Each structure stands twice: as C-alpha cells, then as structure tokens.
Amino acid sequence: MRTAFNQAREMWNCRWSSVRLQRYLSTDVDARLAPEDLRRIEAHVAQCEKCSASLREYRGLKAALAGWATQRVPDAGTIERVREVARSLTES
Amino acid sequence: MRYPGRKPRARRVGADVTPALSVDQAFAEFVEPEIELMLRVAYTLTGSWPDAEDLVQDSLVRAYKALDRFDGRYPRAWLLTILRHAHLNSLRRRRPETTGDDGYLERGRPAFGVPVAPDPWERVSEGVFEETLAAAVASLDPRFRTALLLVDVDQLSYAEVADVLGVPIGTVMSRVSRARDRVRKHLGSGEGRAKR
C-alpha cells in the first residue's frame, strides 16, 4: 500500500512532467531539456496513463498542424511576382 | 512593380563577413532564398495572399535600402524583423491604435458557444477532426493563434517567431504552449478520461 508520502511524490512528479511534455516533444534549441529531465519524463510517462494520453494528443496536434503547411503554399504566380520585384531592385 | 532609382555607389555588405559582397550580390545570396518563407509568414500575419504579397514586396524594398547596414549574419532573423516592422506599419496605417498589452492574453477570452466534437481524438473521420481542429484554432486569441501557426505550421523556430512578433522567446513559448492547451481543450482532451 502506497504511503501518503509516495502518493504526494507521484502527484508532484506527474505535475512536473505534465508541464514539460510540450518541451519534451520539441526539437527547438530554446526548448531543450536536460538529459536527466528527459529520462525522468520518459520514466513517468511509461507508468502514467494521463500523461501518456496527453503526449499522444500533443503529438497528434503537432502532426495535424504540420499537415496544414501543404495547404498554405504560395502559388507560383505570387512567388514569381515577388522574385521579379527582387530582381528589379537590383537591376534598377 | 518597379522601383526606379540610380544604382547605389559601391556599397558593400557584411563588413564582418569575408569576402564583403556588393549590395546586389548580398541581395541574391541572403534575401532571395528567403522569399518563399517570407510569403508563408506574411500569409500567417495577414490571412490573405494578396496582402502577404504586398507585405513581402514592401519588406524587400526596406531590406534593399538597409542592406549596407546588414552585417551578413543571421539573414533570416534580419528579414523577419524587417517583415515585422513593415507589418506593424501597415496595421498602423489602417488602425492607428495598436496594443502591446500582453495582459490581454492573461485575462483570456473563452470560446463560448463553440461546439465540442464528441470524441475527436478518436479520429472517427479525418474530415470531422480537421474541421474541429480548424474551428479550435480559429477560436483562439489572435496572438495565440499567430504564434501557434508560425511554429507548428510554418515551422519557424521560437527565436525566429520572436523576431517576427517582436516579443521575447519566452513569450513565444508561453503563447504556443497555451494555444496548444486551448486547442486540446476545445477538441476534448482525453486527460479526464484516462484511468488512474
């Protein structure tokens, strides 16, 4: 049977991990976590369904939004007109 | 659109970069490769391709005039900063009052009346999920939404988004984090359903 201390520690660990899940998934240099923090989060997620579900949702959200990029590509005409402006600046 | 004018006299760019380039060489090397990125970012800022095109063209003119003061380092950050200034200028021309009040974000703006899909995370159908996701993102405060789109759609780094928005990197990270949490909440996070 878990003691009250262990339960409090697990709750603290869960809270600590949950607020870092987005940084855990990020490859941005400014969001980088220390190796020991990464290991701590991985160990916690392996045994916490709530954080595991949150991680899946963050991953799904990032993947879905990354897919929007294919719908937000400037058309060739727009790109060419802007390149023409760039060329005219250097040729004038 | 053409910008007639006399060719600048022997301006050199990148005093700290060896070898120093002519303005035209620097423009070709540093600016032109970033045009597509600038268009995508401008679209995120303006919401319209015609406005994005105007914004980038305006930014290119500004960049050309400022090239001789550019040290050759971090061209993308430099261009994104120029884009931000050009965008702010265009906003001020349309709406003289601008706000830098970040407390507005802290007070929040709940998305009343926006329906929550029964269980979108189960992806019952891709179309339903995408539609709900689009509604969730559209319901965000504009500053949260812009930061989220720049990072997760346009794939800019936090530092680059900080240059675009003119805010600290920490503010960008906070806005993106809160945006994702609000979208998850809108979609119906599974946190409350996970068994302990």
Short mmCIF file of C-alpha atoms in Angstrom, two decimals:
data_model
loop_
_atom_site.label_atom_id
_atom_site.label_comp_id
_atom_site.label_asym_id
_atom_site.label_seq_id
_atom_site.Cartn_x
_atom_site.Cartn_y
_atom_site.Cartn_z
CA MET A 1 0.00 0.00 0.00
CA ARG A 2 1.36 3.40 -1.01
CA THR A 3 2.15 5.77 1.76
CA ALA A 4 0.79 9.31 1.71
CA PHE A 5 4.35 10.49 1.07
CA ASN A 6 4.71 8.30 -2.03
CA GLN A 7 1.35 9.44 -3.32
CA ALA A 8 2.30 13.08 -2.85
CA ARG A 9 5.61 12.44 -4.60
CA GLU A 10 3.88 10.77 -7.52
CA MET A 11 1.43 13.64 -7.83
CA TRP A 12 4.31 16.10 -7.79
CA ASN A 13 6.17 14.05 -10.40
CA CYS A 14 3.05 13.95 -12.57
CA ARG A 15 2.59 17.68 -12.32
CA TRP A 16 6.30 18.27 -13.01
CA SER A 17 6.23 16.04 -16.11
CA SER A 18 2.91 17.29 -17.49
CA VAL A 19 4.09 20.90 -17.70
CA ARG A 20 7.17 19.77 -19.65
CA LEU A 21 5.54 17.43 -22.15
CA GLN A 22 5.49 20.01 -24.94
CA ARG A 23 9.17 20.75 -24.47
CA TYR A 24 9.83 17.02 -24.41
CA LEU A 25 8.36 16.80 -27.93
CA SER A 26 10.07 19.93 -29.21
CA THR A 27 13.27 19.87 -31.27
CA ASP A 28 13.75 23.62 -30.82
CA VAL A 29 17.07 24.55 -29.28
CA ASP A 30 15.37 27.02 -26.95
CA ALA A 31 13.01 24.34 -25.62
CA ARG A 32 15.73 21.81 -24.98
CA LEU A 33 15.50 19.82 -21.73
CA ALA A 34 18.46 18.42 -19.82
CA PRO A 35 19.12 14.69 -20.43
CA GLU A 36 18.19 13.82 -16.86
CA ASP A 37 14.87 15.65 -17.27
CA LEU A 38 14.16 13.75 -20.48
CA ARG A 39 14.79 10.45 -18.71
CA ARG A 40 12.60 11.49 -15.80
CA ILE A 41 9.72 12.36 -18.13
CA GLU A 42 10.08 9.13 -20.10
CA ALA A 43 10.08 7.09 -16.91
CA HIS A 44 6.97 8.88 -15.67
CA VAL A 45 5.03 8.67 -18.95
CA ALA A 46 5.72 4.93 -19.09
CA GLN A 47 3.58 4.47 -15.99
CA CYS A 48 1.12 7.38 -16.08
CA GLU A 49 -1.92 7.00 -18.35
CA LYS A 50 -2.90 10.65 -18.02
CA CYS A 51 0.47 11.94 -19.19
CA SER A 52 0.72 9.21 -21.80
CA ALA A 53 -2.64 10.33 -23.23
CA SER A 54 -1.55 13.97 -23.14
CA LEU A 55 1.62 13.10 -25.02
CA ARG A 56 -0.38 11.30 -27.72
CA GLU A 57 -2.67 14.32 -28.06
CA TYR A 58 0.22 16.79 -28.34
CA ARG A 59 1.86 14.58 -30.98
CA GLY A 60 -1.40 14.30 -32.91
CA LEU A 61 -1.95 18.04 -32.75
CA LYS A 62 1.58 18.85 -33.97
CA ALA A 63 1.28 16.36 -36.82
CA ALA A 64 -2.12 17.70 -37.86
CA LEU A 65 -0.95 21.32 -37.86
CA ALA A 66 2.25 20.43 -39.72
CA GLY A 67 -0.02 18.95 -42.40
CA TRP A 68 -1.65 22.35 -42.87
CA ALA A 69 1.60 23.62 -44.40
CA THR A 70 0.79 21.81 -47.65
CA GLN A 71 -2.37 23.94 -47.96
CA ARG A 72 -0.53 27.19 -47.28
CA VAL A 73 1.98 27.22 -50.10
CA PRO A 74 2.13 30.43 -52.13
CA ASP A 75 1.22 29.83 -55.76
CA ALA A 76 3.86 30.04 -58.45
CA GLY A 77 2.49 33.33 -59.78
CA THR A 78 2.81 35.02 -56.40
CA ILE A 79 6.36 33.76 -55.94
CA GLU A 80 7.37 34.88 -59.42
CA ARG A 81 5.91 38.36 -58.96
CA VAL A 82 7.80 38.82 -55.71
CA ARG A 83 11.02 37.49 -57.27
CA GLU A 84 10.52 39.95 -60.10
CA VAL A 85 10.35 42.77 -57.56
CA ALA A 86 13.58 41.49 -56.03
CA ARG A 87 15.23 41.40 -59.46
CA SER A 88 14.01 44.87 -60.33
CA LEU A 89 15.56 46.26 -57.15
CA THR A 90 18.99 45.00 -58.13
CA GLU A 91 18.65 45.87 -61.83
CA SER A 92 17.32 49.40 -61.41
CA MET B 1 6.06 46.98 -59.77
CA ARG B 2 9.39 48.63 -60.44
CA TYR B 3 11.46 50.81 -58.18
CA PRO B 4 13.42 53.15 -60.44
CA GLY B 5 16.41 54.81 -58.96
CA ARG B 6 20.03 55.27 -59.52
CA LYS B 7 22.30 52.38 -58.73
CA PRO B 8 23.95 52.91 -55.35
CA ARG B 9 27.64 53.70 -55.40
CA ALA B 10 29.82 50.74 -54.46
CA ARG B 11 28.00 49.83 -51.25
CA ARG B 12 29.48 46.79 -49.60
CA VAL B 13 27.66 44.47 -47.30
CA GLY B 14 28.90 42.34 -44.48
CA ALA B 15 31.93 44.17 -43.20
CA ASP B 16 32.42 41.33 -40.77
CA VAL B 17 31.96 38.65 -43.39
CA THR B 18 34.82 37.82 -45.69
CA PRO B 19 34.73 38.49 -48.57
CA ALA B 20 32.47 41.56 -48.46
CA LEU B 21 29.71 41.45 -51.07
CA SER B 22 28.15 44.09 -53.25
CA VAL B 23 24.60 45.03 -52.36
CA ASP B 24 23.26 43.15 -55.35
CA GLN B 25 25.31 40.05 -54.53
CA ALA B 26 24.15 40.18 -50.92
CA PHE B 27 20.55 40.55 -52.00
CA ALA B 28 20.83 37.49 -54.21
CA GLU B 29 22.65 35.48 -51.55
CA PHE B 30 20.79 36.46 -48.39
CA VAL B 31 17.35 37.70 -49.41
CA GLU B 32 16.11 35.82 -52.45
CA PRO B 33 16.36 32.34 -50.87
CA GLU B 34 14.06 33.50 -48.07
CA ILE B 35 11.25 34.82 -50.28
CA GLU B 36 9.01 31.75 -50.01
CA LEU B 37 9.40 31.64 -46.25
CA MET B 38 8.63 35.35 -46.03
CA LEU B 39 5.46 34.81 -48.08
CA ARG B 40 4.29 32.00 -45.79
CA VAL B 41 4.96 34.04 -42.67
CA ALA B 42 3.31 37.09 -44.22
CA TYR B 43 0.26 34.97 -45.01
CA THR B 44 0.08 33.87 -41.37
CA LEU B 45 0.28 37.50 -40.28
CA THR B 46 -2.22 38.92 -42.77
CA GLY B 47 -4.53 35.99 -43.54
CA SER B 48 -4.61 36.87 -47.22
CA TRP B 49 -2.26 36.06 -50.11
CA PRO B 50 -2.66 39.46 -51.81
CA ASP B 51 -1.85 41.20 -48.51
CA ALA B 52 1.03 38.78 -47.91
CA GLU B 53 2.44 39.59 -51.34
CA ASP B 54 2.21 43.33 -50.68
CA LEU B 55 3.83 42.91 -47.29
CA VAL B 56 6.76 40.92 -48.65
CA GLN B 57 7.29 43.34 -51.53
CA ASP B 58 7.32 46.22 -49.06
CA SER B 59 9.78 44.28 -46.92
CA LEU B 60 12.06 43.62 -49.89
CA VAL B 61 12.29 47.32 -50.62
CA ARG B 62 13.10 48.02 -46.98
CA ALA B 63 15.66 45.22 -46.97
CA TYR B 64 17.35 46.52 -50.11
CA LYS B 65 17.66 50.00 -48.63
CA ALA B 66 19.05 48.62 -45.37
CA LEU B 67 21.45 46.07 -46.86
CA ASP B 68 24.56 48.15 -46.42
CA ARG B 69 23.89 48.17 -42.67
CA PHE B 70 23.46 44.39 -42.50
CA ASP B 71 26.46 42.57 -41.07
CA GLY B 72 25.84 39.35 -43.04
CA ARG B 73 24.99 37.29 -40.00
CA TYR B 74 21.56 35.72 -39.42
CA PRO B 75 19.83 36.88 -42.62
CA ARG B 76 16.57 35.13 -41.81
CA ALA B 77 16.27 36.84 -38.41
CA TRP B 78 17.10 40.19 -40.05
CA LEU B 79 14.47 39.72 -42.76
CA LEU B 80 11.80 38.56 -40.32
CA THR B 81 12.43 41.65 -38.21
CA ILE B 82 12.02 43.82 -41.31
CA LEU B 83 8.81 41.94 -42.12
CA ARG B 84 7.51 42.66 -38.63
CA HIS B 85 8.20 46.38 -38.91
CA ALA B 86 6.56 46.50 -42.33
CA HIS B 87 3.53 44.66 -40.97
CA LEU B 88 3.21 46.98 -37.96
CA ASN B 89 3.44 49.94 -40.29
CA SER B 90 0.65 48.63 -42.45
CA LEU B 91 -1.51 47.98 -39.38
CA ARG B 92 -0.95 51.49 -38.08
CA ARG B 93 -1.95 52.90 -41.44
CA ARG B 94 -5.22 51.00 -41.17
CA ARG B 95 -5.76 51.18 -37.39
CA PRO B 96 -3.82 53.95 -35.56
CA GLU B 97 -4.38 52.33 -32.16
CA THR B 98 -2.14 49.36 -31.58
CA THR B 99 -1.83 47.46 -28.40
CA GLY B 100 1.17 45.81 -26.83
CA ASP B 101 -0.81 44.73 -23.82
CA ASP B 102 0.09 41.14 -23.15
CA GLY B 103 -2.14 41.19 -20.11
CA TYR B 104 -4.95 40.81 -22.60
CA LEU B 105 -3.74 37.28 -23.13
CA GLU B 106 -3.55 36.54 -19.44
CA ARG B 107 -7.17 37.57 -18.95
CA GLY B 108 -8.13 35.12 -21.64
CA ARG B 109 -11.14 35.00 -23.89
CA PRO B 110 -13.22 31.86 -23.53
CA ALA B 111 -14.69 30.45 -26.73
CA PHE B 112 -18.33 30.46 -25.68
CA GLY B 113 -20.76 28.70 -27.90
CA VAL B 114 -18.17 26.75 -29.84
CA PRO B 115 -19.30 23.13 -30.07
CA VAL B 116 -17.01 20.38 -28.86
CA ALA B 117 -16.93 17.26 -31.00
CA PRO B 118 -17.95 14.06 -29.18
CA ASP B 119 -14.52 12.45 -29.27
CA PRO B 120 -12.36 13.99 -31.97
CA TRP B 121 -9.19 12.39 -30.69
CA GLU B 122 -10.56 9.02 -31.82
CA ARG B 123 -10.46 10.42 -35.36
CA VAL B 124 -13.82 8.89 -36.27
CA SER B 125 -13.34 10.57 -39.56
CA GLU B 126 -10.43 12.68 -40.77
CA GLY B 127 -12.82 15.31 -42.08
CA VAL B 128 -14.55 15.78 -38.73
CA PHE B 129 -11.24 16.07 -36.93
CA GLU B 130 -9.80 18.58 -39.38
CA GLU B 131 -12.96 20.65 -39.27
CA THR B 132 -13.00 20.67 -35.49
CA LEU B 133 -9.30 21.44 -35.35
CA ALA B 134 -9.75 24.37 -37.73
CA ALA B 135 -12.59 25.70 -35.57
CA ALA B 136 -10.47 25.27 -32.45
CA VAL B 137 -7.57 27.21 -33.93
CA ALA B 138 -9.89 29.90 -35.31
CA SER B 139 -11.40 30.39 -31.84
CA LEU B 140 -8.02 31.25 -30.32
CA ASP B 141 -7.00 34.75 -29.36
CA PRO B 142 -5.20 36.16 -32.45
CA ARG B 143 -1.85 36.43 -30.66
CA PHE B 144 -2.02 32.80 -29.52
CA ARG B 145 -3.19 31.69 -32.95
CA THR B 146 -0.43 33.56 -34.80
CA ALA B 147 2.29 32.11 -32.58
CA LEU B 148 0.86 28.61 -32.94
CA LEU B 149 0.64 28.84 -36.74
CA LEU B 150 4.14 30.26 -37.10
CA VAL B 151 5.65 27.42 -35.04
CA ASP B 152 3.52 24.38 -35.84
CA VAL B 153 2.50 25.17 -39.43
CA ASP B 154 5.22 27.44 -40.80
CA GLN B 155 7.83 25.51 -38.76
CA LEU B 156 9.70 28.58 -37.56
CA SER B 157 11.93 28.28 -34.53
CA TYR B 158 10.94 30.04 -31.33
CA ALA B 159 13.75 32.53 -31.91
CA GLU B 160 12.50 33.27 -35.44
CA VAL B 161 8.95 33.76 -34.20
CA ALA B 162 10.30 36.12 -31.55
CA ASP B 163 11.83 38.18 -34.38
CA VAL B 164 8.57 38.15 -36.32
CA LEU B 165 6.43 39.17 -33.37
CA GLY B 166 8.92 41.40 -31.57
CA VAL B 167 8.49 39.63 -28.25
CA PRO B 168 10.89 37.60 -26.07
CA ILE B 169 11.42 33.92 -26.86
CA GLY B 170 9.83 33.01 -23.52
CA THR B 171 6.67 34.85 -24.52
CA VAL B 172 6.55 32.91 -27.78
CA MET B 173 6.92 29.61 -25.94
CA SER B 174 4.22 30.58 -23.48
CA ARG B 175 1.79 31.64 -26.21
CA VAL B 176 2.36 28.46 -28.21
CA SER B 177 2.02 26.27 -25.13
CA ARG B 178 -1.22 27.95 -24.08
CA ALA B 179 -2.55 27.82 -27.64
CA ARG B 180 -1.95 24.08 -27.85
CA ASP B 181 -3.61 23.52 -24.47
CA ARG B 182 -6.64 25.56 -25.50
CA VAL B 183 -6.94 23.66 -28.76
CA ARG B 184 -6.70 20.36 -26.87
CA LYS B 185 -9.39 21.56 -24.50
CA HIS B 186 -11.58 22.58 -27.43
CA LEU B 187 -11.09 19.17 -29.02
CA GLY B 188 -11.94 17.45 -25.76
CA SER B 189 -8.75 16.38 -24.06
CA GLY B 190 -8.60 12.72 -23.00
CA GLU B 191 -6.92 13.63 -19.71
CA GLY B 192 -10.15 13.49 -17.84
CA ARG B 193 -11.00 10.14 -19.33
CA ALA B 194 -7.69 8.34 -18.72
CA LYS B 195 -7.91 5.73 -15.97
CA ARG B 196 -5.61 6.12 -12.95
#
